[in-house]
Amino acid sequence: MAEKTRRRRELDYLFRPRSIALIGASRQRGHIGRALLDNLLHYEFNGKVFPVNPKASVVQCMKCFPTVLDIPDPVDLAIVVVPKEHVIDVVDQCGKKGVKGLVVISAGFKETGPRGAELEHQLVRKIGEYGMRMIGPNCMGIFNTHPDVRLHAVFVPYKPIHGRMGFMTQSGGLGATILAYAQDLRIGFSMFASVGNKADITGNDLTE
C-alpha cells in the first residue's frame, strides 16, 4: 500500500501539478514552446505557470525567467522543450530546484541511434540522482481535463473536452490523429499522455 501511495504521489506531480515551469517558452508563432504556453494559458491551468527562456524577459505579457533556478516559487512540474544538447543541464537545474516531475518534449535521443541512446542513458541517470519522474523524451506532452486541474500541455492545436476515458500513446503521430478525430466527434478524455521513448514512465506505470 505504501509503495502504491508513493507511485500515485509521483504521478500527481505530473498530472496534478500546482505550478509549472515551461523551459523553452517562446514568443515565436509556430514554435513548440509558444504552442505549449498558448495551450496552458488558453485552457486556464489552475496553478502557476512560469515561462523560462534566457533570451527573453517577457513572453505573452508574462515575466520570463533565465533559468528554473531563478523562479522564486516552488515548481512541481517542468516541461522541457530545448535542443537536446541542453537537456541534461536543464534537468540538472530542475533537480537542484526541487522539481519532482518532468515532461521532456525534446527529441534527438535513442530514436536517432547510438549517440542519442547514450544521451538518453545520461538523462535517465540524471533524473535518478534527484528522484524525479519523467515522461518522454521525444513526446508531445500530457493533459488532464479535471476541472480542478485544467492542464493542457500538448503542443498540437487541440481543445480538450472533459470526459471519463484516459488515453496513452507512444507514437506522437498516432496521438495527434486520435485527438483530431476525438475533437471532430466531440469525444472527451479525462487524461492523455504521449510517452515517447518511455525512458522512465511507461504505459504500465500509467495504467496501475
PDB file of C-alpha atoms in Angstrom:
ATOM      1  CA  MET A   1       0.000   0.000   0.000  1.00  0.00           C
ATOM      2  CA  ALA A   2       2.822   2.414   0.883  1.00  0.00           C
ATOM      3  CA  GLU A   3       4.527   1.740  -2.463  1.00  0.00           C
ATOM      4  CA  LYS A   4       1.286   2.313  -4.350  1.00  0.00           C
ATOM      5  CA  THR A   5       0.734   5.584  -2.489  1.00  0.00           C
ATOM      6  CA  ARG A   6       4.265   6.715  -3.336  1.00  0.00           C
ATOM      7  CA  ARG A   7       3.791   5.980  -7.042  1.00  0.00           C
ATOM      8  CA  ARG A   8       0.466   7.803  -7.019  1.00  0.00           C
ATOM      9  CA  ARG A   9       2.095  10.843  -5.430  1.00  0.00           C
ATOM     10  CA  GLU A  10       4.834  10.814  -8.078  1.00  0.00           C
ATOM     11  CA  LEU A  11       2.250  10.832 -10.861  1.00  0.00           C
ATOM     12  CA  ASP A  12       0.328  13.623  -9.140  1.00  0.00           C
ATOM     13  CA  TYR A  13       3.314  15.912  -9.641  1.00  0.00           C
ATOM     14  CA  LEU A  14       2.926  15.277 -13.375  1.00  0.00           C
ATOM     15  CA  PHE A  15      -0.836  15.236 -13.827  1.00  0.00           C
ATOM     16  CA  ARG A  16      -1.967  17.405 -10.901  1.00  0.00           C
ATOM     17  CA  PRO A  17       0.794  19.982 -10.505  1.00  0.00           C
ATOM     18  CA  ARG A  18       0.278  23.219  -8.625  1.00  0.00           C
ATOM     19  CA  SER A  19       2.973  25.007 -10.607  1.00  0.00           C
ATOM     20  CA  ILE A  20       4.665  24.528 -13.975  1.00  0.00           C
ATOM     21  CA  ALA A  21       7.919  25.801 -15.450  1.00  0.00           C
ATOM     22  CA  LEU A  22       7.864  25.824 -19.246  1.00  0.00           C
ATOM     23  CA  ILE A  23      11.549  25.677 -20.122  1.00  0.00           C
ATOM     24  CA  GLY A  24      11.935  26.811 -23.702  1.00  0.00           C
ATOM     25  CA  ALA A  25       8.911  29.120 -23.777  1.00  0.00           C
ATOM     26  CA  SER A  26       8.953  31.164 -26.966  1.00  0.00           C
ATOM     27  CA  ARG A  27       7.468  34.354 -28.407  1.00  0.00           C
ATOM     28  CA  GLN A  28       7.666  32.960 -31.945  1.00  0.00           C
ATOM     29  CA  ARG A  29       4.478  31.642 -33.518  1.00  0.00           C
ATOM     30  CA  GLY A  30       4.959  28.156 -34.904  1.00  0.00           C
ATOM     31  CA  HIS A  31       7.476  27.266 -32.192  1.00  0.00           C
ATOM     32  CA  ILE A  32       6.585  24.359 -29.908  1.00  0.00           C
ATOM     33  CA  GLY A  33       7.442  26.462 -26.876  1.00  0.00           C
ATOM     34  CA  ARG A  34       4.901  29.064 -27.979  1.00  0.00           C
ATOM     35  CA  ALA A  35       2.199  26.466 -28.707  1.00  0.00           C
ATOM     36  CA  LEU A  36       2.621  24.887 -25.271  1.00  0.00           C
ATOM     37  CA  LEU A  37       2.412  28.236 -23.491  1.00  0.00           C
ATOM     38  CA  ASP A  38      -0.653  29.225 -25.512  1.00  0.00           C
ATOM     39  CA  ASN A  39      -2.398  25.973 -24.592  1.00  0.00           C
ATOM     40  CA  LEU A  40      -1.530  26.248 -20.899  1.00  0.00           C
ATOM     41  CA  LEU A  41      -2.911  29.790 -20.768  1.00  0.00           C
ATOM     42  CA  HIS A  42      -5.945  29.397 -23.025  1.00  0.00           C
ATOM     43  CA  TYR A  43      -7.108  26.262 -21.195  1.00  0.00           C
ATOM     44  CA  GLU A  44      -6.734  28.219 -17.935  1.00  0.00           C
ATOM     45  CA  PHE A  45      -4.466  25.928 -15.943  1.00  0.00           C
ATOM     46  CA  ASN A  46      -5.452  26.051 -12.261  1.00  0.00           C
ATOM     47  CA  GLY A  47      -1.975  26.819 -10.999  1.00  0.00           C
ATOM     48  CA  LYS A  48       1.052  28.978 -11.663  1.00  0.00           C
ATOM     49  CA  VAL A  49       2.900  28.987 -14.995  1.00  0.00           C
ATOM     50  CA  PHE A  50       6.486  30.221 -15.189  1.00  0.00           C
ATOM     51  CA  PRO A  51       7.983  30.741 -18.679  1.00  0.00           C
ATOM     52  CA  VAL A  52      11.735  30.093 -18.812  1.00  0.00           C
ATOM     53  CA  ASN A  53      13.970  31.403 -21.592  1.00  0.00           C
ATOM     54  CA  PRO A  54      17.374  33.076 -21.071  1.00  0.00           C
ATOM     55  CA  LYS A  55      16.885  35.142 -24.237  1.00  0.00           C
ATOM     56  CA  ALA A  56      13.566  36.755 -23.272  1.00  0.00           C
ATOM     57  CA  SER A  57      12.445  38.876 -20.340  1.00  0.00           C
ATOM     58  CA  VAL A  58       8.741  38.787 -21.220  1.00  0.00           C
ATOM     59  CA  VAL A  59       6.683  36.145 -23.058  1.00  0.00           C
ATOM     60  CA  GLN A  60       2.938  36.529 -23.633  1.00  0.00           C
ATOM     61  CA  CYS A  61       2.905  39.510 -21.234  1.00  0.00           C
ATOM     62  CA  MET A  62       4.366  37.255 -18.528  1.00  0.00           C
ATOM     63  CA  LYS A  63       7.687  37.643 -16.746  1.00  0.00           C
ATOM     64  CA  CYS A  64      10.169  35.168 -18.204  1.00  0.00           C
ATOM     65  CA  PHE A  65      12.961  33.708 -16.091  1.00  0.00           C
ATOM     66  CA  PRO A  66      16.513  32.958 -17.335  1.00  0.00           C
ATOM     67  CA  THR A  67      16.567  29.524 -15.668  1.00  0.00           C
ATOM     68  CA  VAL A  68      14.299  27.429 -13.484  1.00  0.00           C
ATOM     69  CA  LEU A  69      16.590  28.277 -10.562  1.00  0.00           C
ATOM     70  CA  ASP A  70      15.585  31.942 -10.871  1.00  0.00           C
ATOM     71  CA  ILE A  71      11.905  31.189 -10.200  1.00  0.00           C
ATOM     72  CA  PRO A  72      11.152  32.311  -6.621  1.00  0.00           C
ATOM     73  CA  ASP A  73       8.267  29.869  -6.079  1.00  0.00           C
ATOM     74  CA  PRO A  74       8.323  26.061  -5.794  1.00  0.00           C
ATOM     75  CA  VAL A  75       7.897  24.193  -9.096  1.00  0.00           C
ATOM     76  CA  ASP A  76       6.122  20.826  -9.249  1.00  0.00           C
ATOM     77  CA  LEU A  77       6.392  20.123 -12.980  1.00  0.00           C
ATOM     78  CA  ALA A  78       8.888  21.213 -15.631  1.00  0.00           C
ATOM     79  CA  ILE A  79       8.046  20.915 -19.306  1.00  0.00           C
ATOM     80  CA  VAL A  80      11.289  20.847 -21.271  1.00  0.00           C
ATOM     81  CA  VAL A  81      11.431  21.924 -24.900  1.00  0.00           C
ATOM     82  CA  VAL A  82      15.055  22.855 -25.563  1.00  0.00           C
ATOM     83  CA  PRO A  83      17.650  21.461 -28.014  1.00  0.00           C
ATOM     84  CA  LYS A  84      18.841  18.005 -26.984  1.00  0.00           C
ATOM     85  CA  GLU A  85      22.360  19.208 -26.162  1.00  0.00           C
ATOM     86  CA  HIS A  86      20.947  21.416 -23.388  1.00  0.00           C
ATOM     87  CA  VAL A  87      18.519  18.914 -21.863  1.00  0.00           C
ATOM     88  CA  ILE A  88      20.914  17.353 -19.324  1.00  0.00           C
ATOM     89  CA  ASP A  89      21.956  20.745 -17.925  1.00  0.00           C
ATOM     90  CA  VAL A  90      18.326  21.887 -17.746  1.00  0.00           C
ATOM     91  CA  VAL A  91      17.297  18.696 -15.954  1.00  0.00           C
ATOM     92  CA  ASP A  92      20.171  19.126 -13.504  1.00  0.00           C
ATOM     93  CA  GLN A  93      18.889  22.631 -12.725  1.00  0.00           C
ATOM     94  CA  CYS A  94      15.401  21.202 -12.229  1.00  0.00           C
ATOM     95  CA  GLY A  95      16.761  18.695  -9.744  1.00  0.00           C
ATOM     96  CA  LYS A  96      18.547  21.422  -7.804  1.00  0.00           C
ATOM     97  CA  LYS A  97      15.317  23.440  -7.789  1.00  0.00           C
ATOM     98  CA  GLY A  98      13.397  20.532  -6.270  1.00  0.00           C
ATOM     99  CA  VAL A  99      11.198  19.827  -9.292  1.00  0.00           C
ATOM    100  CA  LYS A 100       9.504  16.434  -8.955  1.00  0.00           C
ATOM    101  CA  GLY A 101       8.042  15.818 -12.424  1.00  0.00           C
ATOM    102  CA  LEU A 102       9.392  16.285 -15.947  1.00  0.00           C
ATOM    103  CA  VAL A 103       7.820  16.157 -19.379  1.00  0.00           C
ATOM    104  CA  VAL A 104      10.677  16.192 -21.883  1.00  0.00           C
ATOM    105  CA  ILE A 105       9.303  17.141 -25.287  1.00  0.00           C
ATOM    106  CA  SER A 106      12.777  17.464 -26.817  1.00  0.00           C
ATOM    107  CA  ALA A 107      13.776  14.861 -29.406  1.00  0.00           C
ATOM    108  CA  GLY A 108      17.161  13.545 -30.539  1.00  0.00           C
ATOM    109  CA  PHE A 109      17.634  10.646 -28.155  1.00  0.00           C
ATOM    110  CA  LYS A 110      17.578   6.862 -28.669  1.00  0.00           C
ATOM    111  CA  GLU A 111      15.214   7.229 -31.625  1.00  0.00           C
ATOM    112  CA  THR A 112      18.172   8.710 -33.564  1.00  0.00           C
ATOM    113  CA  GLY A 113      20.739   5.956 -32.977  1.00  0.00           C
ATOM    114  CA  PRO A 114      23.623   5.014 -30.630  1.00  0.00           C
ATOM    115  CA  ARG A 115      24.720   8.564 -29.765  1.00  0.00           C
ATOM    116  CA  GLY A 116      21.175   9.544 -28.941  1.00  0.00           C
ATOM    117  CA  ALA A 117      20.774   6.375 -26.884  1.00  0.00           C
ATOM    118  CA  GLU A 118      23.826   7.295 -24.812  1.00  0.00           C
ATOM    119  CA  LEU A 119      22.434  10.795 -24.258  1.00  0.00           C
ATOM    120  CA  GLU A 120      19.158   9.251 -23.118  1.00  0.00           C
ATOM    121  CA  HIS A 121      21.054   6.992 -20.726  1.00  0.00           C
ATOM    122  CA  GLN A 122      22.703  10.088 -19.229  1.00  0.00           C
ATOM    123  CA  LEU A 123      19.277  11.702 -18.915  1.00  0.00           C
ATOM    124  CA  VAL A 124      17.851   8.726 -17.020  1.00  0.00           C
ATOM    125  CA  ARG A 125      20.858   8.712 -14.683  1.00  0.00           C
ATOM    126  CA  LYS A 126      20.389  12.412 -14.033  1.00  0.00           C
ATOM    127  CA  ILE A 127      16.715  12.153 -13.081  1.00  0.00           C
ATOM    128  CA  GLY A 128      17.604   9.207 -10.866  1.00  0.00           C
ATOM    129  CA  GLU A 129      20.126  11.340  -8.968  1.00  0.00           C
ATOM    130  CA  TYR A 130      17.332  13.660  -7.866  1.00  0.00           C
ATOM    131  CA  GLY A 131      14.470  11.168  -7.585  1.00  0.00           C
ATOM    132  CA  MET A 132      12.453  12.865 -10.324  1.00  0.00           C
ATOM    133  CA  ARG A 133       9.973  11.092 -12.613  1.00  0.00           C
ATOM    134  CA  MET A 134       9.826  11.777 -16.328  1.00  0.00           C
ATOM    135  CA  ILE A 135       7.544  11.355 -19.312  1.00  0.00           C
ATOM    136  CA  GLY A 136       9.482  11.308 -22.564  1.00  0.00           C
ATOM    137  CA  PRO A 137      11.787  12.280 -24.071  1.00  0.00           C
ATOM    138  CA  ASN A 138      10.599  12.733 -27.655  1.00  0.00           C
ATOM    139  CA  CYS A 139       6.944  13.106 -26.716  1.00  0.00           C
ATOM    140  CA  MET A 140       4.080  15.507 -27.471  1.00  0.00           C
ATOM    141  CA  GLY A 141       3.000  16.121 -23.880  1.00  0.00           C
ATOM    142  CA  ILE A 142       0.165  15.441 -21.438  1.00  0.00           C
ATOM    143  CA  PHE A 143      -3.171  16.829 -20.351  1.00  0.00           C
ATOM    144  CA  ASN A 144      -5.663  16.464 -17.502  1.00  0.00           C
ATOM    145  CA  THR A 145      -9.145  17.876 -18.063  1.00  0.00           C
ATOM    146  CA  HIS A 146     -10.344  17.641 -14.453  1.00  0.00           C
ATOM    147  CA  PRO A 147     -11.960  20.991 -13.546  1.00  0.00           C
ATOM    148  CA  ASP A 148      -9.659  21.326 -10.533  1.00  0.00           C
ATOM    149  CA  VAL A 149      -6.563  20.982 -12.728  1.00  0.00           C
ATOM    150  CA  ARG A 150      -7.206  22.051 -16.345  1.00  0.00           C
ATOM    151  CA  LEU A 151      -3.729  21.069 -17.518  1.00  0.00           C
ATOM    152  CA  HIS A 152      -3.186  21.277 -21.289  1.00  0.00           C
ATOM    153  CA  ALA A 153       0.486  20.646 -22.029  1.00  0.00           C
ATOM    154  CA  VAL A 154       0.242  19.170 -25.524  1.00  0.00           C
ATOM    155  CA  PHE A 155       1.602  21.208 -28.414  1.00  0.00           C
ATOM    156  CA  VAL A 156      -0.962  20.210 -31.053  1.00  0.00           C
ATOM    157  CA  PRO A 157      -3.945  22.528 -31.774  1.00  0.00           C
ATOM    158  CA  TYR A 158      -6.453  20.505 -29.759  1.00  0.00           C
ATOM    159  CA  LYS A 159      -9.162  21.821 -27.428  1.00  0.00           C
ATOM    160  CA  PRO A 160      -9.607  19.251 -24.641  1.00  0.00           C
ATOM    161  CA  ILE A 161     -13.109  18.126 -23.757  1.00  0.00           C
ATOM    162  CA  HIS A 162     -13.634  16.701 -20.278  1.00  0.00           C
ATOM    163  CA  GLY A 163     -14.555  13.014 -20.273  1.00  0.00           C
ATOM    164  CA  ARG A 164     -14.042   9.765 -18.380  1.00  0.00           C
ATOM    165  CA  MET A 165     -11.636   7.983 -20.708  1.00  0.00           C
ATOM    166  CA  GLY A 166      -7.859   8.110 -20.369  1.00  0.00           C
ATOM    167  CA  PHE A 167      -5.585   7.701 -23.393  1.00  0.00           C
ATOM    168  CA  MET A 168      -1.888   6.832 -23.596  1.00  0.00           C
ATOM    169  CA  THR A 169       0.199   6.569 -26.744  1.00  0.00           C
ATOM    170  CA  GLN A 170       3.855   6.118 -27.610  1.00  0.00           C
ATOM    171  CA  SER A 171       3.501   7.492 -31.124  1.00  0.00           C
ATOM    172  CA  GLY A 172       3.086  11.246 -31.377  1.00  0.00           C
ATOM    173  CA  GLY A 173       1.626  10.926 -34.858  1.00  0.00           C
ATOM    174  CA  LEU A 174      -0.998   8.448 -33.698  1.00  0.00           C
ATOM    175  CA  GLY A 175      -1.772  10.606 -30.688  1.00  0.00           C
ATOM    176  CA  ALA A 176      -2.307  13.708 -32.812  1.00  0.00           C
ATOM    177  CA  THR A 177      -4.577  11.772 -35.180  1.00  0.00           C
ATOM    178  CA  ILE A 178      -6.695  10.318 -32.361  1.00  0.00           C
ATOM    179  CA  LEU A 179      -7.072  13.729 -30.725  1.00  0.00           C
ATOM    180  CA  ALA A 180      -8.140  15.282 -34.034  1.00  0.00           C
ATOM    181  CA  TYR A 181     -10.788  12.601 -34.601  1.00  0.00           C
ATOM    182  CA  ALA A 182     -11.958  12.857 -30.992  1.00  0.00           C
ATOM    183  CA  GLN A 183     -12.368  16.598 -31.344  1.00  0.00           C
ATOM    184  CA  ASP A 184     -14.403  16.216 -34.529  1.00  0.00           C
ATOM    185  CA  LEU A 185     -16.657  13.658 -32.811  1.00  0.00           C
ATOM    186  CA  ARG A 186     -16.840  15.630 -29.542  1.00  0.00           C
ATOM    187  CA  ILE A 187     -15.325  12.739 -27.570  1.00  0.00           C
ATOM    188  CA  GLY A 188     -13.853  13.752 -24.228  1.00  0.00           C
ATOM    189  CA  PHE A 189     -10.891  12.436 -22.251  1.00  0.00           C
ATOM    190  CA  SER A 190     -10.001  12.586 -18.579  1.00  0.00           C
ATOM    191  CA  MET A 191      -6.257  12.389 -19.146  1.00  0.00           C
ATOM    192  CA  PHE A 192      -3.846  11.984 -22.045  1.00  0.00           C
ATOM    193  CA  ALA A 193      -0.168  11.062 -22.130  1.00  0.00           C
ATOM    194  CA  SER A 194       2.237  10.785 -25.030  1.00  0.00           C
ATOM    195  CA  VAL A 195       5.096   8.790 -23.502  1.00  0.00           C
ATOM    196  CA  GLY A 196       7.534   8.974 -26.435  1.00  0.00           C
ATOM    197  CA  ASN A 197      10.688   6.972 -25.765  1.00  0.00           C
ATOM    198  CA  LYS A 198       9.391   5.739 -22.367  1.00  0.00           C
ATOM    199  CA  ALA A 199      12.812   6.264 -20.799  1.00  0.00           C
ATOM    200  CA  ASP A 200      11.267   6.404 -17.326  1.00  0.00           C
ATOM    201  CA  ILE A 201       7.479   6.311 -17.006  1.00  0.00           C
ATOM    202  CA  THR A 202       5.831   3.681 -19.198  1.00  0.00           C
ATOM    203  CA  GLY A 203       2.311   2.645 -20.019  1.00  0.00           C
ATOM    204  CA  ASN A 204       2.432   0.159 -17.134  1.00  0.00           C
ATOM    205  CA  ASP A 205       3.016   2.994 -14.663  1.00  0.00           C
ATOM    206  CA  LEU A 206       0.064   4.944 -16.027  1.00  0.00           C
ATOM    207  CA  THR A 207      -2.427   2.072 -16.084  1.00  0.00           C
ATOM    208  CA  GLU A 208      -1.927   0.896 -12.491  1.00  0.00           C
TER     209      GLU A 208
END
